[in-house]
Structures are given as structure tokens and as C-alpha cells.
């Protein structure tokens, strides 16, 4: 079961996120549970694999807002990087960053 | 905007204590839920996950919505597009929008597109979010209160007083920009109100207001409702006002093309040194100059119009003196009965001329419409009635016969509560019969305030005055209505004669008009008859009385006497 302590151990900035969630731990944990199942992760992966940088940017941008609000730092950091690259429509290999994002998500999902 | 929307939730009003309504437009569940949790103790919350859904909700709740929190990254319609939609709509634009964004770049775009503020992602702590929301709502509500006093409540545009203040402000900040003062009028708006009702008329005005709002939103400038069906726009100089007229006309009435006609007067590149109101008065003069034209929709104020205005001003100034010094001279144009083997003098029409000591003979076309517009026509009509009454008396004394004289009774005379008394006074003072004085009342006067006019005219007719319906066929009366109107003679509008005898015209229409007169059992008078051919044709068609240059132009009373001596006499 996902707990605040587990999130903290994983690397989330729990204190910052809890301020936003009115110090309601259950609410925060519930939102994290929803966030890691968000379809934008799959959209990001598919768009990057297909070279659709516009769709990739939409998905990354969306994830960035969510991860930032929940202070899920280990995912937020690579998401911020990929968002800026995609915003500039940079032609590069996105696979390593996508993999890092999905790996952090897998690690977090294991806590569930 | 309606009063409930303006007053919603303002402290001290009936809504005090009720939660204000806030719409969160955000497709991400997590962000939406966090925001909702932060706000729901203080606000009633609505949520939308897509731009098009949000727009529908905003329209549906436009009266009660206090704020929109808008994510820019939405599926389908983007947040910035939604923001622009809201801001270009006059009713929705009052609702403040706070943009939710994680990009500093988007903040500028958002503010330029009309956002009140922005809240960054990740969201700051609750106190900051609430403070920003409260401030935006408070500013918007204060602005709403100001708007309530500065706006015209029907159209939502500025009212005239505030408009002029905003124009002055605009000039202060755009001193070198070429600007136009524009006046838009709806032609014959009173007829629209009369035919379709006031609610429909108001709807037309609202549509015009909304279109003008959209136009100044696009092109820059300020718009107001000047009064009734007149609007004003102050905007950067434009060259194509015909397109503007077309656009506003199309927006005003989609359901029946041609029902609404907009005319535009423009004072271009207005001289900013001249008084603001004067610039718009000039634009109004330009618009008025095409009041009776069905082909022109735009008039630009120019030197010619300025000269005409100066001339009109001079005539107005000189009017009282002219009355006192009897510069107005009544001329008489004979009317002949033509159904007898030889034409027989049947009466005369009194027509006023102005012999100005400095300007010479002033054309009635210059001063009659002017005095009709300004109300001076009432005094002039009174003068003509008195002069004509005295002349009928003189002819009675001199020749021992009655020459009935018809005089014009203008629309404005009909509103004079002393009209009947004044006319009776003319009859009594000169010892005349009521039937000696014919009253010409233009057909369109009947359609403006029909019940009142019918009542007044019926009263005059009962007394014994003979009523001639002038300009018959040029008004808007239905045949059904004509039957109910009180009159003794029909006077055919001159346009019919002109058309019937023009190269492309035919006299069939005249025959129909004669049949109408016969059906109503009243004599028909044709005026403006200039040739023998016209006279003979009218005679053949059964016209009873003919007036026009064929017999004589209008002449002074002394000259008219020759017709009395030679023309027989059979009062019509």
C-alpha cells in the first residue's frame, strides 16, 4: 500500500505537495495513485516513438503540471527536460528520457 | 448585461453570504482536484475538462459566473482560443479569467488576450491562490458597478456621456493617430417598431450593439449608443465604410434581408482640436444627409455639407425676423376640375415662399424640410393658415365667390393640443365656412401615431374642414387601413405622375390609383401635371382635379386673380 513515507523514500517532496493538498495525506496519496495511471505516460511514449513531437509535447506538458503539483520529483525532473526539448521540436533520441520517466513510474507503482 | 449578473455576490446586496460560482477548466484530474480542494470551502465549483464544454457552460452560467480558472493545455479547443472567445463576446467578457500555467512564456500571451491574472503550476500555497482569485473577482465586480453607470443597458455599449469622456482619453493617448468620428443610424426604425413591435426593435438594437462591439474589439476604438437607434464609433481611420455598413446591416437582421437599413455618417480624420461632440454632430449631419436615399449607405462630412449646415443655421437664425417682417409670402397654385368639357377652377393650394432681404428667394426645398426637422414648421404653418384665411376672405369680398384653399398641416402640428382651436380661429376671424379651408395631411403622418392622428383629423372633419390626403401612395398604409382613415379627397403622390410619363413608365398604375379613389368614393387630385398629354390622359382615366405647371406655377395672390376672372368657378 502506498504511504507518505514510501513516497518520501522514493524521492517525492512530500512536504511541499502536502501544503497544496491541505495537509490531507489520504487525499495526496489518492491523487498520486491516479497520477501514475494517467494515460499521458503512454501517449508520451507512443508519440516519441512515432516521431510526433507535437503530440509528445502535449503529453509531456500535461505530465509536467501534474508531477509538479504532486512534487513527484524523480519523474518531474526528466519530464521537465523532455518538455523543453519537445517544445523546441528538437530532433533527438527521446528514448532514454522516456525510459527514465517510465522506470521511475514503475518504481513508484511497485509501492502500491 | 442584466442587473442580477452585475450585482451578484456584491457585499451589502441581497446576495451577501452566497458562495460565488467559479468554473475550473482543466483536463488533468490531479490538477483539477487539488484546485477544487483548495477552493471549495469558499466557492461553489463547476468543472470542465475540454474547451468546447467549458464555453457552453460559460454561456449557460454567464449571468452568475464570478470567475473562470483556465488551463491552457486542453484537448481540442485550446485554452488561449477559449479565452479569446470569451473576451470578444460582450456579455461574457465581463467574467474575469485566471490562467493556470507552468510556462512563463504563456503568461504574456494570456494577459494580452484578456486574462486578469495567472496562477503558476505547481500551485502556490492556498492563501496565495485564494488571494489572487479574490482580488480578480473584486476588481471585476467593482468594474461591473462602474460599467452599470457608464453603459447603455439595452446594448451594453457605453452611454453617450461616458463615451465622450473615453474619446477624450483615447485622444490623450493617441495624439498622432488619424481617427474617424462615425455615426450609424437605422433608417425608418420607428416603422420597424410599429410593424414588428418594440421587443423586436430592441432585439435589432442589441444585435447592432453586439456587432459594433465586435468591430471595435477587432479594429480598435470605442462604441456607444447615442440615443434611440443612433450609434457612435470612434476608431482609427478606415477607408471602407460601405463594408462596415453591410456588416452591421447583415448582423442586425439575418431573418429578412432588406428589412433593416443602416446609414453611416463619417467625420474622417477628425480634427482633434475641435470639440468632441461637434465632430460627432458633423458625422450625424452626414448620416442625415442620406436619410432619404435608398442607394447610399455612407456619407462623409465635407465642405459641401459644411456650407449647407452654415446655410441652414443662417435660415434658422433669420426665421423669427422673417415672420415678423412678413418675408414669407403665400403663393397660390390653381387646381382645375377637368371632367367638364372645359377645365373649371376648383380652388388653390397655398404654398409658402421666402423673400429674404439678403439671400433673395430662398427655395422651399431649403427651408421646409429644415423647419420640419427643427419644429419651426409649426409657426410657419400657423402663419400660412392665417394668411390664406385672410386671402379667401378678400376674394369673397372682391369677387363674391368662395375659392377653397388647401393648406399643409405638418406632422408636428398634429401634436399641438391647440390645433383645432387655431384652425377654428382662422375660420371665425375671417368669417369663412369650414369647407373653405382644405387641410392637406401627408399619408405617412397617419402611420406614425395612427390612433391619435385619426382622432384629431376626425374631429376636424366633423367640424366641416375638408381633408386631403397628400402624397397618396408614398406612405405605408395598407388598403385595409386606408378604408378606415378620415379624408375627403386623395392627392396622388407626384412620383406616380413622373413615373407614368417617363420613357420607361406606363400609365397602368395611374388607372389603378383612380380605381381606388372611385372605390372609396372620393375625388382624386393629381399634382405636378406639366403637359397637355398628361392632363388629357389623367382626364381619360377619370381623374377629377388637376394641379401643376400645365395650368400655372404657384403665383402671388394678385396674379391668381386672373384665374378667378377667367376660369369659371366650381369649388372642389
XYZ file of C-alpha atoms in Angstrom, chain A:
112
model
C 0.000 0.000 0.000
C 1.259 3.444 -0.932
C 2.133 5.621 2.049
C 3.511 9.071 2.569
C 6.683 7.547 3.986
C 7.132 5.318 0.960
C 6.691 8.337 -1.314
C 9.231 10.261 0.690
C 11.664 7.307 0.465
C 11.075 7.147 -3.299
C 12.078 10.806 -3.619
C 8.852 12.827 -3.639
C 8.912 16.236 -1.971
C 6.053 15.232 0.254
C 6.096 18.309 2.489
C 5.712 20.651 -0.456
C 2.916 18.592 -2.005
C 1.035 18.273 1.287
C 0.810 22.061 1.605
C -1.006 22.036 -1.724
C -3.229 19.164 -0.584
C -4.269 20.996 2.578
C -2.174 18.551 4.662
C -4.574 15.764 3.849
C -2.310 12.716 3.458
C -5.073 10.419 2.211
C -6.039 12.928 -0.461
C -2.404 13.264 -1.579
C -1.849 9.509 -1.745
C -5.117 9.059 -3.661
C -4.010 11.653 -6.238
C -0.603 10.020 -6.658
C -2.381 6.695 -7.271
C -4.415 8.381 -10.025
C -1.418 10.227 -11.480
C 0.709 7.162 -12.084
C -2.130 5.551 -14.012
C -2.551 8.645 -16.188
C -2.747 7.784 -19.906
C -0.415 10.694 -20.766
C 2.582 8.421 -19.965
C 1.590 6.041 -22.752
C 0.802 8.919 -25.099
C 4.254 10.386 -24.499
C 5.934 7.062 -25.256
C 3.902 6.421 -28.409
C 4.330 9.955 -29.733
C 8.106 9.910 -29.209
C 8.404 6.504 -30.845
C 6.358 7.765 -33.812
C 8.365 10.993 -34.023
C 5.223 13.054 -33.418
C 6.882 15.850 -31.469
C 3.729 17.945 -31.212
C 1.699 15.209 -29.531
C 4.769 14.332 -27.482
C 4.953 17.921 -26.233
C 1.241 17.978 -25.336
C 1.636 14.822 -23.244
C 4.892 15.915 -21.596
C 3.489 19.349 -20.811
C 0.461 17.801 -19.233
C 2.545 15.412 -17.138
C 4.807 18.245 -16.059
C 1.927 20.163 -14.444
C 0.645 17.086 -12.685
C 4.016 15.864 -11.416
C 4.925 19.367 -10.257
C 1.730 19.766 -8.268
C 2.267 16.398 -6.600
C 6.014 17.125 -6.197
C 6.905 13.711 -7.643
C 10.476 14.869 -8.193
C 12.054 11.682 -9.655
C 9.509 11.787 -12.514
C 9.241 15.562 -12.676
C 12.922 16.103 -13.435
C 13.113 14.011 -16.648
C 9.615 15.255 -17.618
C 10.800 18.864 -17.409
C 13.822 18.026 -19.559
C 11.795 16.247 -22.222
C 9.147 19.002 -22.233
C 11.704 21.674 -23.097
C 13.270 19.516 -25.828
C 9.868 18.785 -27.321
C 8.764 22.419 -27.048
C 11.729 23.345 -29.256
C 10.867 20.365 -31.524
C 14.469 19.183 -31.078
C 15.386 16.274 -33.324
C 16.998 13.864 -30.859
C 16.658 10.366 -29.471
C 13.921 10.674 -26.857
C 14.018 7.005 -25.862
C 16.430 7.330 -22.912
C 14.396 10.138 -21.292
C 11.115 8.327 -21.908
C 12.624 5.191 -20.405
C 13.783 7.104 -17.339
C 10.300 8.537 -16.844
C 8.652 5.150 -17.208
C 11.231 3.480 -14.954
C 10.568 5.982 -12.154
C 6.865 5.451 -12.661
C 7.373 1.653 -12.432
C 9.348 2.059 -9.198
C 6.585 4.188 -7.758
C 3.906 1.783 -8.922
C 5.660 -1.009 -7.061
C 4.827 0.814 -3.835
C 1.117 0.421 -4.495
